[in-house]
Each structure stands twice: as C-alpha cells, then as structure tokens.
Coordinates of C-alpha atoms in Angstrom, one line a residue:
Chain A
Q272 CA 43.9 -67.5 23.7
V273 CA 41.5 -65.5 21.6
Q274 CA 41.1 -66.7 18.0
L275 CA 39.0 -65.8 15.1
V276 CA 39.3 -68.4 12.4
Q277 CA 37.9 -67.8 8.9
S278 CA 37.7 -70.0 5.8
A279 CA 40.5 -69.5 3.3
A280 CA 38.9 -68.6 0.1
E281 CA 35.7 -68.6 -1.9
V282 CA 35.1 -68.3 -5.7
K283 CA 31.8 -67.1 -6.9
K284 CA 30.1 -66.0 -10.1
P285 CA 28.5 -62.6 -10.5
G286 CA 25.0 -62.5 -9.1
A287 CA 25.7 -65.3 -6.6
S288 CA 25.8 -65.0 -2.8
V289 CA 28.6 -65.8 -0.4
K290 CA 28.4 -66.7 3.3
V291 CA 31.7 -66.2 5.2
P292 CA 32.0 -67.9 8.6
C293 CA 34.1 -66.6 11.5
K294 CA 34.7 -69.2 14.3
A295 CA 35.5 -67.5 17.6
S296 CA 37.2 -69.2 20.6
G297 CA 39.1 -68.3 23.7
Y298 CA 36.6 -65.8 25.1
N299 CA 32.9 -65.2 25.9
F300 CA 31.5 -65.0 22.4
T301 CA 28.5 -62.9 23.4
A302 CA 30.5 -60.3 25.2
F303 CA 32.0 -58.5 22.2
F304 CA 30.6 -57.1 18.9
I305 CA 31.8 -58.7 15.7
H306 CA 32.7 -56.3 12.9
W307 CA 33.2 -57.1 9.3
V308 CA 35.8 -55.2 7.2
R309 CA 36.8 -55.8 3.7
Q310 CA 39.8 -54.9 1.6
A311 CA 39.8 -54.9 -2.2
P312 CA 43.2 -55.8 -3.8
G313 CA 45.6 -52.9 -3.3
Q314 CA 43.0 -50.8 -1.5
G315 CA 42.3 -49.6 2.0
L316 CA 40.0 -51.0 4.7
E317 CA 36.3 -50.6 4.4
W318 CA 34.0 -51.1 7.3
M319 CA 30.9 -53.1 6.4
G320 CA 29.0 -53.4 9.7
W321 CA 28.7 -54.9 13.1
M322 CA 26.7 -57.6 14.9
S323 CA 26.0 -58.1 18.5
P324 CA 26.4 -61.8 19.2
S325 CA 24.3 -61.5 22.4
S326 CA 21.2 -59.9 20.9
G327 CA 21.7 -60.4 17.2
D328 CA 21.3 -56.7 16.6
T329 CA 23.1 -55.4 13.5
K330 CA 24.2 -52.1 11.9
Y331 CA 25.3 -52.0 8.3
A332 CA 27.2 -49.4 6.3
Q333 CA 24.8 -47.7 4.0
R334 CA 26.5 -48.9 0.8
F335 CA 25.8 -52.5 1.8
Q336 CA 22.3 -52.1 3.0
G337 CA 20.0 -54.6 1.4
R338 CA 22.8 -56.8 0.2
V339 CA 24.5 -57.8 3.5
S340 CA 23.3 -59.9 6.4
M341 CA 25.3 -60.6 9.6
T342 CA 24.2 -63.4 11.8
R343 CA 25.5 -65.8 14.4
D344 CA 25.1 -69.2 15.8
T345 CA 25.9 -68.9 19.5
S346 CA 25.9 -72.7 20.0
I347 CA 29.0 -73.0 17.9
T348 CA 30.4 -69.5 18.6
T349 CA 30.4 -68.6 14.9
A350 CA 29.5 -65.4 13.2
Y351 CA 28.6 -65.1 9.6
M352 CA 28.6 -62.4 6.9
E353 CA 26.4 -63.1 3.8
L354 CA 26.7 -60.8 0.8
T355 CA 24.2 -61.3 -2.0
R356 CA 24.1 -60.2 -5.7
L357 CA 27.9 -60.3 -6.0
R358 CA 29.7 -58.2 -8.5
S359 CA 33.3 -58.2 -9.7
D360 CA 34.1 -55.3 -7.5
D361 CA 33.1 -57.3 -4.4
T362 CA 36.4 -59.2 -4.9
A363 CA 38.2 -58.6 -1.7
V364 CA 39.6 -60.1 1.5
Y365 CA 36.8 -60.1 4.1
F366 CA 37.9 -59.9 7.8
C367 CA 36.0 -60.4 10.9
A368 CA 37.2 -58.5 14.0
R369 CA 36.3 -58.6 17.7
G370 CA 35.3 -55.6 19.7
T371 CA 35.1 -51.8 19.3
P372 CA 37.8 -50.9 18.5
S373 CA 39.0 -54.2 17.2
G374 CA 41.9 -55.8 19.0
W375 CA 41.5 -59.2 17.5
W376 CA 41.1 -60.1 13.8
G377 CA 40.5 -63.2 11.8
Q378 CA 43.1 -64.0 9.1
G379 CA 40.7 -62.9 6.3
T380 CA 38.8 -64.8 3.6
L381 CA 39.5 -64.0 0.0
V382 CA 36.3 -63.8 -2.0
S383 CA 36.8 -63.8 -5.7
V384 CA 34.0 -62.9 -8.0
S385 CA 34.5 -63.8 -11.6
S386 CA 32.5 -65.2 -14.5
Chain B
E75 CA 28.7 -40.7 7.9
I76 CA 32.0 -39.3 9.3
V77 CA 34.6 -39.1 6.6
L78 CA 38.3 -39.4 7.8
T79 CA 41.0 -37.9 5.6
Q80 CA 44.5 -39.2 6.2
S81 CA 47.6 -37.3 5.1
P82 CA 50.1 -37.7 3.7
G83 CA 49.3 -40.6 1.4
T84 CA 52.9 -41.8 1.6
L85 CA 55.6 -40.9 4.0
S86 CA 59.2 -41.7 2.9
L87 CA 61.5 -41.8 5.9
S88 CA 64.7 -43.5 7.2
P89 CA 64.9 -45.8 10.2
G90 CA 65.5 -43.7 13.3
E91 CA 63.5 -40.7 12.0
R92 CA 60.2 -39.4 13.4
A93 CA 56.9 -40.1 11.6
T94 CA 53.9 -37.8 12.0
L95 CA 50.6 -39.1 10.5
S96 CA 47.5 -37.0 10.3
C97 CA 43.8 -38.0 10.4
R98 CA 41.1 -35.3 10.0
A99 CA 37.5 -35.9 10.6
S100 CA 34.7 -34.2 8.6
Q101 CA 32.7 -33.6 11.8
S102 CA 33.3 -34.0 15.5
V103 CA 34.2 -37.5 16.7
R104 CA 32.5 -38.3 19.9
S105 CA 34.5 -38.5 23.0
P106 CA 37.1 -39.1 21.2
Y107 CA 36.6 -42.5 19.9
L108 CA 39.4 -42.8 17.4
A109 CA 41.8 -45.7 16.8
W110 CA 44.9 -46.3 14.8
Y111 CA 45.8 -49.6 13.1
Q112 CA 49.0 -50.8 11.4
Q113 CA 48.8 -53.2 8.5
K114 CA 51.6 -55.1 6.9
P115 CA 51.3 -56.9 3.5
G116 CA 49.3 -60.1 3.7
Q117 CA 48.3 -59.6 7.4
A118 CA 45.3 -58.4 9.3
P119 CA 45.4 -55.0 10.8
R120 CA 46.8 -54.6 14.3
L121 CA 45.3 -52.2 16.8
L122 CA 47.9 -49.6 18.0
I123 CA 46.0 -46.8 19.6
Y124 CA 42.4 -46.4 20.9
G125 CA 40.6 -43.5 22.6
A126 CA 42.9 -41.3 20.4
S127 CA 45.9 -41.6 22.8
S128 CA 45.8 -45.0 24.7
R129 CA 48.3 -47.6 23.5
A130 CA 46.8 -51.1 23.0
T131 CA 48.4 -54.0 24.9
G132 CA 51.9 -54.8 23.9
I133 CA 52.4 -51.7 21.7
P134 CA 55.8 -50.0 22.2
D135 CA 55.9 -46.5 23.7
R136 CA 57.5 -45.1 20.5
F137 CA 53.9 -45.0 19.2
S138 CA 51.7 -42.2 20.5
G139 CA 48.4 -40.6 19.6
S140 CA 47.0 -37.1 20.2
V141 CA 44.0 -35.0 19.3
S142 CA 43.3 -31.4 18.7
G143 CA 39.7 -30.7 17.9
A144 CA 38.9 -32.7 14.8
D145 CA 42.6 -33.4 14.0
F146 CA 44.2 -36.6 15.2
T147 CA 47.8 -37.5 15.0
L148 CA 49.8 -40.7 15.2
T149 CA 53.5 -40.2 16.0
I150 CA 56.2 -42.8 15.8
S151 CA 59.1 -41.2 17.7
R152 CA 61.9 -43.3 16.1
L153 CA 61.1 -45.6 13.2
E154 CA 62.2 -49.2 13.6
P155 CA 62.6 -51.4 10.5
E156 CA 59.4 -53.3 11.4
D157 CA 57.4 -50.0 11.5
F158 CA 57.3 -49.6 7.7
A159 CA 53.7 -50.4 6.9
V160 CA 50.3 -48.8 6.2
Y161 CA 48.5 -47.0 9.0
Y162 CA 44.8 -46.5 9.2
C163 CA 42.7 -44.4 11.5
Q164 CA 39.1 -45.4 12.4
Q165 CA 36.4 -43.6 14.2
Y166 CA 34.0 -45.5 16.4
G167 CA 32.1 -42.7 18.0
S168 CA 29.2 -43.2 15.7
S169 CA 27.2 -46.4 15.2
L170 CA 28.4 -46.3 11.6
L171 CA 32.2 -46.7 11.8
T172 CA 34.5 -45.5 9.2
F173 CA 38.2 -45.8 8.3
G174 CA 40.5 -43.3 6.8
G175 CA 42.2 -44.0 3.4
G176 CA 45.5 -44.9 5.0
T177 CA 49.1 -43.6 5.1
R178 CA 51.9 -45.7 3.8
V179 CA 55.2 -45.3 5.6
E180 CA 58.0 -46.4 3.3
I181 CA 61.8 -46.6 3.6
K182 CA 63.5 -43.7 2.0

C-alpha cells in the first residue's frame, strides 16, 4: 500500500539547517508530485512548495524562497525538504504529501528550533 | 497568491446536527480546483473532497462540497462523533497552492 515515512523529530539551533526525508513506497514514485506542508504548534496548515520527482522541478511559496530546497533521490524513492537559516518560528511539524490534491500524507516530522 | 478565508472560525454543534463550513477565495479559483481536508489532533490531514464536490475514496456520503462563484461550502449532513475536528480548504488551481485558516467543529 502507499506509504510516506518520515523521520520522527529533529532538534536544531537557530541559524542551522535541517533536511527532512520522506521515504515513499507502494506506488510509482515519479508519477506524483510531492508537496511539503508545515504546521506550527496550535496553528493551521501552511503550504511550502512542491517537487516533481520525475523532473526535479520545484515551486516554492514566496515566503520560503531562498531558504528552502526540495530534492529527491529516485534510486531510493525518497524526497527531501531542506530549510536553512532556521529561526525559532520555524518550529513546526513538517509533512510530506503525495499528489495534487494530497490523498496520502507522511506522519510528520517535528522540527524544534531552540538555542 | 490566492487567499482563502474560512468561516466561522469555530462551529459548536451537537451530534446529528448539520454543519455548514465556508471557504471564500480572494480571486477566482481555476476550474474549480478546491479541496477540503479533515485533521484530528496529532494526525496528518485527510483528504475529504477534491474538485470542489467530488468525495475522495472511502469518504462517507454525509460529506458534500459545493461551489458558487468564489464561495465554496463543505456540508456535513448529520454530524457523527468522529466528525469533530478541524477542517481546511485548499486551492490547487494555481501553481502556488494555499490553505484556508481552518474551521474547528466542536461538540456543543
């Protein structure tokens, strides 16, 4: 069955970078966009961008331009979201999701940014 | 960027009642590419509705979506205990997707 598996949690200091993996299985990895969505504690969903696993093309929300990079390794059917220059307000659960709209989601990775 | 405004922020209802949730777009949503998601605490969102009115696989028929111009509506005909959650709309007609701020449906 379709699965998107993410790492459980990351703890980072302000100014550092985080690279969150999303391991896909159970379907043709290159056939569906991967979206990244984050959710700060007690807040709503925020769309960050999408990546095409077949071409590597990406589109990022304007507020993350210059700080986010979405990549993939098709040999291990894994998508990645890297966020640089982390701030405390980047503390959130980061979800990967398959397709547009997204019918399959990873379980989320909690990224905590604290000094 | 298309801004989606959801209302009300919170809906307090009893099981068996009808819930009507609104999502208004700041500009026309192409085609209409609008989805609704349900999210429960500690869980990932679940896709309910896509294309404004098509139910996703396995979604009960008490959930329905409709559109009138730039106004989208999610209706839950009779609330079941498991329906109390937060609901988000999302537009995907633009290459820059956006979510609404969410509506919490709570038990009255």
